[in-house]
Tab-separated table of C-alpha atoms and ligand atoms in Angstrom:
chain	number	residue	atom	x	y	z
A	234	MET	CA	-10.646	-36.758	1.072
A	235	ASN	CA	-13.728	-35.333	2.793
A	236	ARG	CA	-15.006	-32.097	1.416
A	237	THR	CA	-17.182	-29.894	3.018
A	238	VAL	CA	-18.987	-26.882	1.249
A	239	LEU	CA	-20.699	-24.419	3.435
A	240	ARG	CA	-23.124	-22.132	1.329
A	241	GLY	CA	-24.431	-18.868	2.280
A	242	ARG	CA	-23.405	-15.168	2.276
A	243	VAL	CA	-19.784	-14.781	2.576
A	244	LEU	CA	-17.612	-11.508	3.933
A	245	SER	CA	-13.957	-11.373	4.265
A	246	PHE	CA	-11.400	-8.613	4.130
A	247	HIS	CA	-8.222	-8.491	1.983
A	248	ARG	CA	-6.836	-5.231	4.072
A	249	ALA	CA	-8.431	-2.309	6.219
A	250	PRO	CA	-11.187	-0.474	4.510
A	251	GLN	CA	-10.270	3.105	4.302
A	252	ALA	CA	-13.821	4.184	4.179
A	253	ILE	CA	-17.194	2.896	4.382
A	254	ASP	CA	-17.399	2.807	0.593
A	255	ASP	CA	-14.225	0.976	0.158
A	256	VAL	CA	-15.636	-2.029	-1.627
A	257	GLU	CA	-12.051	-3.084	-2.670
A	258	SER	CA	-11.084	-4.036	0.728
A	259	TYR	CA	-13.249	-7.071	1.147
A	260	LEU	CA	-14.619	-9.821	-0.899
A	261	TYR	CA	-18.471	-10.244	-0.358
A	262	LEU	CA	-20.631	-12.997	-2.092
A	263	GLU	CA	-24.360	-13.032	-2.039
A	264	ASP	CA	-24.602	-16.821	-2.697
A	265	GLY	CA	-21.304	-18.081	-1.554
A	266	ALA	CA	-19.496	-21.333	-1.133
A	267	VAL	CA	-16.563	-21.949	1.265
A	268	SER	CA	-15.008	-25.424	0.401
A	269	ILE	CA	-12.942	-27.074	3.023
A	270	GLU	CA	-10.622	-30.033	2.955
A	271	ASP	CA	-8.834	-31.414	6.162
A	272	GLY	CA	-9.731	-28.120	8.492
A	273	ILE	CA	-8.283	-25.795	5.383
A	274	VAL	CA	-10.315	-23.560	3.290
A	275	VAL	CA	-9.347	-24.838	-0.532
A	276	ALA	CA	-11.746	-22.535	-2.637
A	277	VAL	CA	-14.042	-19.585	-2.025
A	278	GLY	CA	-16.548	-18.436	-4.903
A	279	ASP	CA	-20.086	-18.361	-5.935
A	280	PHE	CA	-21.999	-21.483	-4.927
A	281	ASP	CA	-23.016	-22.184	-8.733
A	282	SER	CA	-19.399	-22.843	-9.709
A	283	ALA	CA	-18.253	-24.590	-6.474
A	284	GLU	CA	-17.346	-28.498	-6.833
A	285	THR	CA	-20.141	-30.312	-4.723
A	286	ALA	CA	-19.849	-33.646	-6.100
A	287	GLU	CA	-19.087	-35.742	-3.252
A	288	ALA	CA	-19.063	-32.919	-0.780
A	289	MET	CA	-21.016	-32.464	2.315
A	290	VAL	CA	-23.015	-29.328	1.569
A	291	ILE	CA	-24.294	-27.411	4.651
A	292	ASP	CA	-26.547	-24.515	4.035
A	293	HIS	CA	-26.223	-21.208	6.122
A	294	ARG	CA	-28.523	-19.107	3.905
A	295	PRO	CA	-29.328	-16.329	4.672
A	296	ASN	CA	-26.604	-16.104	7.202
A	297	LEU	CA	-23.559	-14.496	6.786
A	298	ILE	CA	-20.146	-16.445	6.870
A	299	MET	CA	-17.099	-14.608	8.111
A	300	PRO	CA	-13.551	-15.309	9.828
A	301	GLY	CA	-13.947	-16.402	13.356
A	302	PHE	CA	-13.292	-13.562	15.692
A	303	ILE	CA	-9.911	-12.814	17.219
A	304	ASP	CA	-9.363	-11.729	20.767
A	305	LEU	CA	-6.230	-9.867	21.412
A	306	HIS	CA	-6.315	-9.641	25.099
A	307	LEU	CA	-8.069	-11.412	27.728
A	308	HIS	CA	-7.468	-13.196	31.236
A	309	TYR	CA	-8.952	-16.932	31.025
A	310	VAL	CA	-8.446	-17.137	34.890
A	311	GLN	CA	-10.852	-14.171	35.369
A	312	SER	CA	-14.056	-16.023	33.654
A	313	GLN	CA	-15.517	-16.369	36.773
A	314	MET	CA	-14.873	-12.784	38.203
A	315	MET	CA	-16.511	-10.431	35.605
A	316	ALA	CA	-18.836	-7.889	37.083
A	317	ALA	CA	-16.725	-7.453	40.135
A	318	TYR	CA	-17.781	-4.081	41.614
A	319	ALA	CA	-14.805	-1.752	42.366
A	320	GLY	CA	-14.269	1.942	41.603
A	321	SER	CA	-10.883	1.538	39.399
A	322	LEU	CA	-8.049	-0.571	38.231
A	323	LEU	CA	-5.838	-0.957	41.344
A	324	GLU	CA	-8.700	-1.608	43.755
A	325	TRP	CA	-10.348	-4.290	41.321
A	326	LEU	CA	-6.993	-5.951	41.046
A	327	ASN	CA	-6.325	-5.953	44.973
A	328	THR	CA	-9.881	-6.753	45.928
A	329	TYR	CA	-11.034	-9.240	43.617
A	330	THR	CA	-8.270	-10.293	40.813
A	331	PHE	CA	-5.598	-11.173	43.016
A	332	ILE	CA	-7.976	-13.367	45.011
A	333	GLU	CA	-9.492	-15.136	42.180
A	334	GLU	CA	-6.281	-16.013	40.572
A	335	GLN	CA	-4.860	-17.668	43.642
A	336	LYS	CA	-7.490	-20.438	43.032
A	337	PHE	CA	-5.498	-21.636	39.881
A	338	SER	CA	-2.802	-23.368	42.109
A	339	GLN	CA	-5.331	-26.305	42.007
A	340	GLN	CA	-5.127	-28.265	38.718
A	341	GLY	CA	-8.914	-29.582	38.960
A	342	HIS	CA	-10.132	-25.738	39.185
A	343	ALA	CA	-7.832	-24.608	36.323
A	344	ASP	CA	-9.056	-27.588	34.048
A	345	ALA	CA	-12.627	-26.831	34.786
A	346	VAL	CA	-12.623	-23.233	34.216
A	347	ALA	CA	-10.588	-23.839	30.914
A	348	VAL	CA	-13.444	-26.012	29.606
A	349	ASP	CA	-16.268	-23.335	30.640
A	350	PHE	CA	-13.742	-20.456	29.166
A	351	TYR	CA	-13.535	-22.077	25.542
A	352	ASP	CA	-17.387	-23.218	25.768
A	353	ALA	CA	-17.967	-19.322	26.129
A	354	LEU	CA	-15.390	-18.454	23.501
A	355	ILE	CA	-17.007	-20.765	20.929
A	356	ARG	CA	-20.672	-19.708	21.792
A	357	HIS	CA	-19.714	-16.051	21.125
A	358	GLY	CA	-17.861	-16.962	17.690
A	359	THR	CA	-14.377	-16.271	19.039
A	360	THR	CA	-11.882	-18.939	17.465
A	361	THR	CA	-8.583	-17.433	18.344
A	362	ALA	CA	-7.527	-15.478	21.655
A	363	VAL	CA	-4.434	-14.082	23.172
A	364	ALA	CA	-4.913	-14.822	27.116
A	365	TYR	CA	-3.031	-14.399	30.213
A	366	CYS	CA	-3.110	-17.466	32.516
A	367	SER	CA	-2.206	-17.150	36.273
A	368	SER	CA	1.224	-17.207	37.556
A	369	HIS	CA	0.794	-20.948	38.244
A	370	PRO	CA	2.408	-23.244	35.132
A	371	ARG	CA	-0.668	-25.637	35.697
A	372	SER	CA	-3.054	-22.959	34.579
A	373	VAL	CA	-0.914	-22.858	31.288
A	374	ASP	CA	-1.144	-26.538	31.029
A	375	ALA	CA	-4.855	-26.406	31.284
A	376	PHE	CA	-5.177	-23.435	29.006
A	377	PHE	CA	-3.260	-25.159	26.223
A	378	ALA	CA	-4.295	-29.054	26.799
A	379	GLU	CA	-7.955	-27.922	26.340
A	380	ALA	CA	-7.306	-25.695	23.237
A	381	GLN	CA	-5.572	-28.765	21.880
A	382	ARG	CA	-8.661	-30.849	22.435
A	383	ARG	CA	-10.848	-28.389	20.510
A	384	ASN	CA	-7.946	-27.635	17.823
A	385	MET	CA	-8.166	-24.086	18.319
A	386	LEU	CA	-5.278	-21.562	17.622
A	387	MET	CA	-4.609	-20.223	20.922
A	388	VAL	CA	-1.707	-17.883	22.258
A	389	GLY	CA	-1.140	-17.649	25.950
A	390	GLY	CA	1.207	-17.711	28.727
A	391	LYS	CA	1.983	-17.727	32.559
A	392	VAL	CA	1.566	-14.398	34.096
A	393	MET	CA	4.983	-13.485	35.390
A	394	MET	CA	4.483	-11.244	38.491
A	395	ASP	CA	7.142	-10.728	41.711
A	396	ARG	CA	5.818	-8.163	43.672
A	397	ASN	CA	3.077	-5.921	44.728
A	398	ALA	CA	0.534	-9.091	45.196
A	399	PRO	CA	-0.375	-11.719	47.526
A	400	GLU	CA	2.384	-14.367	48.219
A	401	GLY	CA	0.356	-17.044	46.281
A	402	LEU	CA	0.483	-15.388	43.372
A	403	CYS	CA	4.027	-14.145	43.258
A	404	ASP	CA	6.718	-15.887	41.457
A	405	THR	CA	10.407	-14.715	41.551
A	406	ALA	CA	12.487	-13.388	38.973
A	407	GLN	CA	14.251	-16.936	38.464
A	408	SER	CA	11.188	-18.987	39.179
A	409	GLY	CA	9.120	-17.147	36.431
A	410	TYR	CA	11.979	-17.341	34.061
A	411	ASP	CA	12.502	-20.973	34.444
A	412	ASP	CA	8.629	-21.894	34.493
A	413	THR	CA	8.211	-19.670	31.312
A	414	LYS	CA	11.256	-21.298	29.893
A	415	ALA	CA	9.739	-24.975	30.603
A	416	LEU	CA	6.349	-23.853	29.298
A	417	ILE	CA	7.729	-22.632	26.143
A	418	ALA	CA	9.455	-25.920	25.579
A	419	ARG	CA	6.145	-27.709	26.289
A	420	TRP	CA	3.977	-25.811	24.458
A	421	HIS	CA	5.058	-23.396	21.837
A	422	GLY	CA	4.429	-24.582	18.330
A	423	ARG	CA	2.663	-27.759	19.768
A	424	GLY	CA	-0.355	-28.347	17.648
A	425	ARG	CA	-2.005	-24.566	17.117
A	426	ALA	CA	-0.395	-23.481	20.465
A	427	LEU	CA	1.803	-20.183	20.508
A	428	TYR	CA	3.417	-18.725	23.444
A	429	ALA	CA	3.334	-15.357	24.910
A	430	ILE	CA	5.914	-14.261	27.499
A	431	SER	CA	3.684	-12.414	29.852
A	432	PRO	CA	5.365	-9.997	32.520
A	433	ARG	CA	1.821	-8.643	33.941
A	434	PHE	CA	2.840	-5.001	34.198
A	435	ALA	CA	5.398	-2.643	35.658
A	436	ILE	CA	3.704	-2.514	39.116
A	437	THR	CA	4.155	-6.342	39.615
A	438	SER	CA	7.434	-7.090	38.096
A	439	THR	CA	10.865	-5.981	39.849
A	440	PRO	CA	13.659	-4.728	37.364
A	441	ALA	CA	15.282	-8.549	37.930
A	442	GLN	CA	11.985	-9.893	36.643
A	443	MET	CA	11.747	-7.515	33.604
A	444	GLU	CA	15.363	-8.507	32.813
A	445	ALA	CA	14.250	-12.114	33.067
A	446	ALA	CA	11.437	-11.272	30.340
A	447	ARG	CA	13.852	-9.645	28.143
A	448	ALA	CA	16.237	-12.702	28.191
A	449	LEU	CA	12.963	-14.699	27.386
A	450	ALA	CA	12.126	-12.607	24.715
A	451	ASP	CA	15.735	-12.743	23.239
A	452	GLU	CA	15.975	-16.418	23.378
A	453	HIS	CA	12.675	-17.031	21.809
A	454	PRO	CA	11.997	-14.412	19.228
A	455	ASP	CA	9.039	-16.259	17.651
A	456	CYS	CA	7.202	-16.239	21.063
A	457	TYR	CA	4.919	-13.052	21.478
A	458	VAL	CA	5.654	-10.517	24.581
A	459	GLN	CA	2.120	-9.364	26.212
A	460	THR	CA	1.778	-6.642	29.033
A	461	HIS	CA	-0.444	-3.935	30.334
A	462	LEU	CA	0.427	-0.269	29.589
A	463	SER	CA	-1.116	2.936	30.282
A	464	GLU	CA	-4.397	1.902	31.484
A	465	ASN	CA	-5.081	4.253	34.495
A	466	ASP	CA	-3.889	7.481	36.175
A	467	ALA	CA	-3.041	5.779	39.327
A	468	GLU	CA	-1.201	2.822	37.750
A	469	ILE	CA	0.824	5.302	35.650
A	470	THR	CA	1.727	7.403	38.604
A	471	TYR	CA	3.074	4.285	40.710
A	472	SER	CA	4.705	2.684	37.855
A	473	MET	CA	6.879	5.933	37.425
A	474	GLU	CA	7.619	5.778	41.264
A	475	LEU	CA	8.928	2.183	40.790
A	476	TYR	CA	10.863	2.845	37.607
A	477	PRO	CA	12.104	6.236	38.086
A	478	SER	CA	14.798	6.373	35.554
A	479	SER	CA	12.497	5.740	32.958
A	480	PRO	CA	11.148	8.587	30.797
A	481	ASP	CA	7.540	7.573	30.806
A	482	TYR	CA	5.531	4.278	30.996
A	483	THR	CA	6.344	2.900	27.675
A	484	GLY	CA	9.994	3.909	28.379
A	485	ILE	CA	10.021	1.147	31.137
A	486	TYR	CA	9.327	-1.651	28.791
A	487	GLU	CA	11.512	0.161	26.294
A	488	ASP	CA	14.460	0.116	28.831
A	489	PHE	CA	14.126	-3.420	29.057
A	490	GLY	CA	13.882	-4.121	25.400
A	491	LEU	CA	10.367	-5.800	25.396
A	492	LEU	CA	9.184	-3.841	22.524
A	493	GLY	CA	8.793	-5.006	18.842
A	494	ARG	CA	6.202	-6.283	16.520
A	495	LYS	CA	5.411	-9.615	18.639
A	496	THR	CA	4.603	-7.192	21.646
A	497	LEU	CA	0.869	-6.598	22.535
A	498	LEU	CA	0.412	-3.954	24.938
A	499	GLY	CA	-3.161	-4.092	26.635
A	500	HIS	CA	-5.097	-0.560	27.008
A	501	SER	CA	-2.349	1.779	26.066
A	502	ILE	CA	-4.871	4.793	26.726
A	503	HIS	CA	-2.661	7.732	28.201
A	504	LEU	CA	0.291	7.926	26.140
A	505	ASN	CA	2.320	11.074	25.307
A	506	HIS	CA	3.674	11.794	22.194
A	507	ARG	CA	7.213	10.326	22.719
A	508	GLU	CA	5.410	6.976	23.678
A	509	THR	CA	3.316	7.009	20.813
A	510	GLY	CA	6.420	7.511	18.365
A	511	VAL	CA	8.136	4.603	20.149
A	512	LEU	CA	5.162	2.231	19.590
A	513	ALA	CA	5.212	3.365	15.972
A	514	GLU	CA	9.063	2.613	15.680
A	515	THR	CA	8.883	-0.446	17.266
A	516	GLY	CA	5.839	-1.973	15.725
A	517	ALA	CA	4.219	-2.957	19.047
A	518	VAL	CA	0.498	-3.387	18.898
A	519	ALA	CA	-1.961	-1.113	20.864
A	520	VAL	CA	-4.815	-3.125	22.216
A	521	PHE	CA	-8.164	-1.299	22.534
A	522	CYS	CA	-10.296	-3.026	25.450
A	523	PRO	CA	-13.186	-0.909	25.258
A	524	THR	CA	-15.791	-2.663	27.707
A	525	SER	CA	-12.945	-2.851	30.307
A	526	ASN	CA	-12.041	0.564	29.939
A	527	LEU	CA	-15.353	2.063	30.583
A	528	PHE	CA	-16.090	-0.627	33.227
A	529	LEU	CA	-12.997	0.396	35.144
A	530	GLY	CA	-13.349	4.037	34.466
A	531	SER	CA	-9.758	3.724	32.800
A	532	GLY	CA	-10.247	6.196	29.752
A	533	LEU	CA	-11.232	6.772	26.071
A	534	PHE	CA	-8.694	4.953	23.711
A	535	ASP	CA	-7.537	7.435	21.096
A	536	ARG	CA	-7.720	5.135	17.936
A	537	GLU	CA	-7.343	7.900	15.345
A	538	ARG	CA	-4.171	9.588	16.928
A	539	LEU	CA	-2.410	5.975	17.061
A	540	VAL	CA	-3.330	5.045	13.728
A	541	SER	CA	-2.369	8.055	12.360
A	542	HIS	CA	1.131	8.073	13.848
A	543	GLY	CA	1.780	4.675	12.403
A	544	VAL	CA	0.736	2.517	15.453
A	545	ARG	CA	-0.627	-0.841	14.963
A	546	VAL	CA	-3.945	-1.536	16.948
A	547	GLY	CA	-6.052	-4.330	17.612
A	548	ILE	CA	-9.017	-4.703	19.813
A	549	ALA	CA	-9.798	-7.132	22.540
A	550	THR	CA	-12.474	-8.204	25.209
A	551	ASP	CA	-10.068	-8.173	28.413
A	552	ILE	CA	-11.985	-10.360	30.439
A	553	GLY	CA	-12.642	-10.092	33.182
A	554	GLY	CA	-12.161	-6.245	33.409
A	555	GLY	CA	-14.212	-6.597	30.282
A	556	THR	CA	-17.982	-6.964	30.324
A	557	SER	CA	-18.579	-9.491	27.746
A	558	VAL	CA	-17.151	-12.452	25.861
A	559	SER	CA	-18.566	-11.075	22.505
A	560	MET	CA	-16.506	-9.400	19.997
A	561	LEU	CA	-19.992	-7.898	18.865
A	562	ARG	CA	-20.422	-6.261	22.226
A	563	THR	CA	-16.863	-5.046	22.297
A	564	LEU	CA	-17.127	-3.491	18.945
A	565	ASP	CA	-20.340	-1.732	19.910
A	566	GLU	CA	-18.808	-0.344	23.004
A	567	GLY	CA	-15.756	0.532	20.833
A	568	TYR	CA	-17.923	2.249	18.546
A	569	LYS	CA	-19.500	4.376	21.495
A	570	VAL	CA	-15.996	5.053	22.827
A	571	LEU	CA	-14.826	6.527	19.446
A	572	GLN	CA	-18.022	8.518	19.418
A	573	LEU	CA	-16.780	10.261	22.792
A	574	ARG	CA	-13.671	11.052	21.181
A	575	GLY	CA	-15.708	12.512	17.941
A	576	GLN	CA	-14.067	9.705	15.863
A	577	ARG	CA	-16.209	7.498	13.793
A	578	LEU	CA	-15.613	3.648	13.153
A	579	ASN	CA	-17.460	2.430	10.214
A	580	PRO	CA	-18.754	-0.896	10.532
A	581	PHE	CA	-16.407	-2.539	7.666
A	582	ALA	CA	-13.665	-1.151	9.732
A	583	SER	CA	-15.057	-2.646	12.900
A	584	PHE	CA	-15.507	-6.203	11.439
A	585	HIS	CA	-11.929	-5.912	9.870
A	586	MET	CA	-10.586	-5.141	13.187
A	587	ALA	CA	-12.268	-8.383	15.016
A	588	THR	CA	-10.905	-10.835	12.030
A	589	ARG	CA	-8.210	-9.995	9.837
A	590	GLY	CA	-6.873	-6.749	11.491
A	591	ASN	CA	-6.203	-8.881	14.773
A	592	ALA	CA	-4.827	-11.483	12.632
A	593	GLU	CA	-2.033	-8.861	11.164
A	594	ALA	CA	-1.626	-7.526	14.685
A	595	LEU	CA	-0.328	-11.174	15.314
A	596	GLY	CA	1.419	-11.451	12.007
A	597	LEU	CA	-0.857	-14.663	11.822
A	598	GLU	CA	-2.831	-13.044	8.475
A	599	GLY	CA	-1.503	-16.141	6.285
A	600	THR	CA	-3.273	-18.689	8.551
A	601	ILE	CA	-6.367	-17.146	10.356
A	602	GLY	CA	-8.794	-13.843	9.661
A	603	SER	CA	-9.829	-14.141	6.473
A	604	ILE	CA	-11.284	-16.742	4.266
A	605	ALA	CA	-9.227	-17.609	1.287
A	606	PRO	CA	-7.652	-20.700	-0.213
A	607	GLY	CA	-4.795	-22.152	2.363
A	608	MET	CA	-6.311	-20.185	5.355
A	609	ALA	CA	-7.725	-22.481	8.428
A	610	ALA	CA	-11.501	-23.058	8.318
A	611	ASP	CA	-11.806	-21.041	11.287
A	612	LEU	CA	-15.304	-19.386	10.638
A	613	VAL	CA	-18.213	-17.838	12.463
A	614	VAL	CA	-21.832	-17.829	10.947
A	615	LEU	CA	-23.729	-14.740	11.804
A	616	ASP	CA	-27.702	-14.318	11.946
A	617	SER	CA	-28.358	-10.686	11.765
A	618	ALA	CA	-32.075	-11.337	12.636
A	619	ALA	CA	-31.430	-13.510	15.530
A	620	THR	CA	-33.758	-11.897	17.842
A	621	PRO	CA	-37.198	-10.501	17.796
A	622	THR	CA	-35.792	-6.699	18.191
A	623	MET	CA	-32.881	-7.562	15.627
A	624	ARG	CA	-35.827	-9.035	13.457
A	625	LEU	CA	-37.465	-5.573	13.601
A	626	ARG	CA	-34.631	-3.551	12.300
A	627	HIS	CA	-33.412	-6.294	9.928
A	628	ALA	CA	-36.621	-5.651	8.356
A	629	THR	CA	-35.731	-1.890	7.052
A	630	MET	CA	-32.166	-2.541	6.248
A	631	SER	CA	-31.045	-2.781	2.765
A	632	THR	CA	-26.934	-2.630	2.736
A	633	LEU	CA	-24.447	-4.738	4.032
A	634	ALA	CA	-22.956	-1.973	6.245
A	635	GLU	CA	-26.492	-1.684	7.743
A	636	GLU	CA	-26.626	-5.258	8.477
A	637	LEU	CA	-22.959	-5.354	10.090
A	638	PHE	CA	-23.813	-2.313	12.154
A	639	LEU	CA	-26.916	-3.952	13.251
A	640	LEU	CA	-24.880	-6.956	14.189
A	641	GLN	CA	-22.460	-4.992	16.315
A	642	THR	CA	-24.679	-2.687	17.835
A	643	MET	CA	-27.529	-5.358	18.977
A	644	GLY	CA	-25.891	-8.765	18.592
A	645	ASP	CA	-24.461	-11.074	21.208
A	646	ASP	CA	-24.069	-14.860	21.350
A	647	ARG	CA	-27.549	-15.339	20.077
A	648	ALA	CA	-26.508	-13.887	16.551
A	649	ILE	CA	-23.746	-16.656	16.086
A	650	ALA	CA	-25.477	-19.489	14.440
A	651	GLU	CA	-22.545	-21.459	14.101
A	652	VAL	CA	-18.839	-21.571	14.682
A	653	TYR	CA	-16.365	-23.778	12.680
A	654	VAL	CA	-12.822	-24.491	14.278
A	655	ALA	CA	-10.447	-26.070	11.813
A	656	GLY	CA	-13.692	-27.149	9.514
A	657	ALA	CA	-15.446	-28.887	12.251
A	658	ARG	CA	-18.707	-27.699	13.494
A	659	ALA	CA	-17.870	-26.350	17.031
A	660	LYS	CA	-20.976	-24.320	18.277
A	661	SER	CA	-24.096	-26.719	17.573
A	662	THR	CA	-21.840	-29.551	19.152
A	663	LEU	CA	-21.221	-28.012	22.320
A	664	GLY	CA	-22.977	-29.920	25.115
A	665	GLY	CA	-25.385	-28.459	27.658
A	666	LEU	CA	-26.703	-25.425	26.010
B	143	GUN	N1	-3.194	-4.827	34.621
B	143	GUN	C1	-2.744	-5.659	35.491
B	143	GUN	N2	-3.138	-6.675	35.431
B	143	GUN	C2	-4.410	-6.486	34.847
B	143	GUN	C3	-5.610	-7.286	34.734
B	143	GUN	O1	-5.654	-8.328	35.238
B	143	GUN	N3	-6.465	-6.613	34.099
B	143	GUN	C4	-6.573	-5.262	33.692
B	143	GUN	N4	-7.604	-4.870	32.963
B	143	GUN	N5	-5.336	-4.627	33.945
B	143	GUN	C5	-4.437	-5.257	34.601
B	144	ZN	ZN1	-5.511	-7.475	30.925
């Protein structure tokens, strides 16, 4: 059996840190060894006591080995439309997004973008993401086929949308159901692929399509459900006009039985007391998308309020409303959003959220998101002195908390020294960098 041992400083969370000095919440090894066989971590401990005979030892010192980042919400079909100049969400969708996504009716286009998309994820240290594809089933095939070639654990699905969008992008309640059903049969559970039933949001799905999504979720309880919730004021007003009998925006998805522990709700910014209670009761996950929320002027996510009411929370880039593929940049912007809310997110809580926290949001904490025996060897190696300016700050630091905060505040893809996917080097082996 081939054994690889990665040597370096190792950091992995057991649970959410309650405070900056909650040292029980994580494992930190100053000179650690992560032993990997067949893509799985088989041992973690001090390098001194690691079994290295006949192993290939890769020395990453002084860099920091962590679980690969997990991105809980993005649109791979928007990889080429980041930085689109628009005043707010609905203008951005109508002017750019719905035009761009129509290109995915072409298989060649979908295949090519999928390659670039995964290259970008790997460059930025993200080893798992939850993605919206376009409404075209072939965009889903391209998405999962490329993930399979790279052995990556990816979650995704065909966007279901049957109104308020160009004809080239609209399905129907029936075809959305049929196509989703066929895609689940083709991809869900194949290799590391997991399917997310994806009604885009209330504005672009008729009640008939919401019913179809409910049927799919009932028939496939092991699949995820993802949609957008309460991102922007105009979006909320329009949604309530389209669903006048629902008590509020969350109530629309609740009325169609779409809320549960496998439901991921992008944005979830402007929620009333009742809605917060419903999310807590159903176990649905509110997904914080800081760079996108700032870029589109959507609002400031209220993490503390949600967490204190028992709502499960995760974090994501929301490419291409988001402005960076990097989870480090995302943590940085998230920190600033919470500063504006008078909330402080300590760096341990940040890095927990991007790794183990997002894995828990997916119910996949037994597979990804931490470094422990039996977990997939999906890892990132972080260099906190990657740039001249980072190096300057690095020279003045003395604690792990300071180092993590430096990484999130100043880091980007240059701070990602290496990435492992199922135990195999993935960043240094990318072509054409
Ligand atoms: N709401 C519905 N679709 C989208 C999308 O593609 N991006 C964002 N940010 N919000 C949405
Ligand atoms: Zn989105």
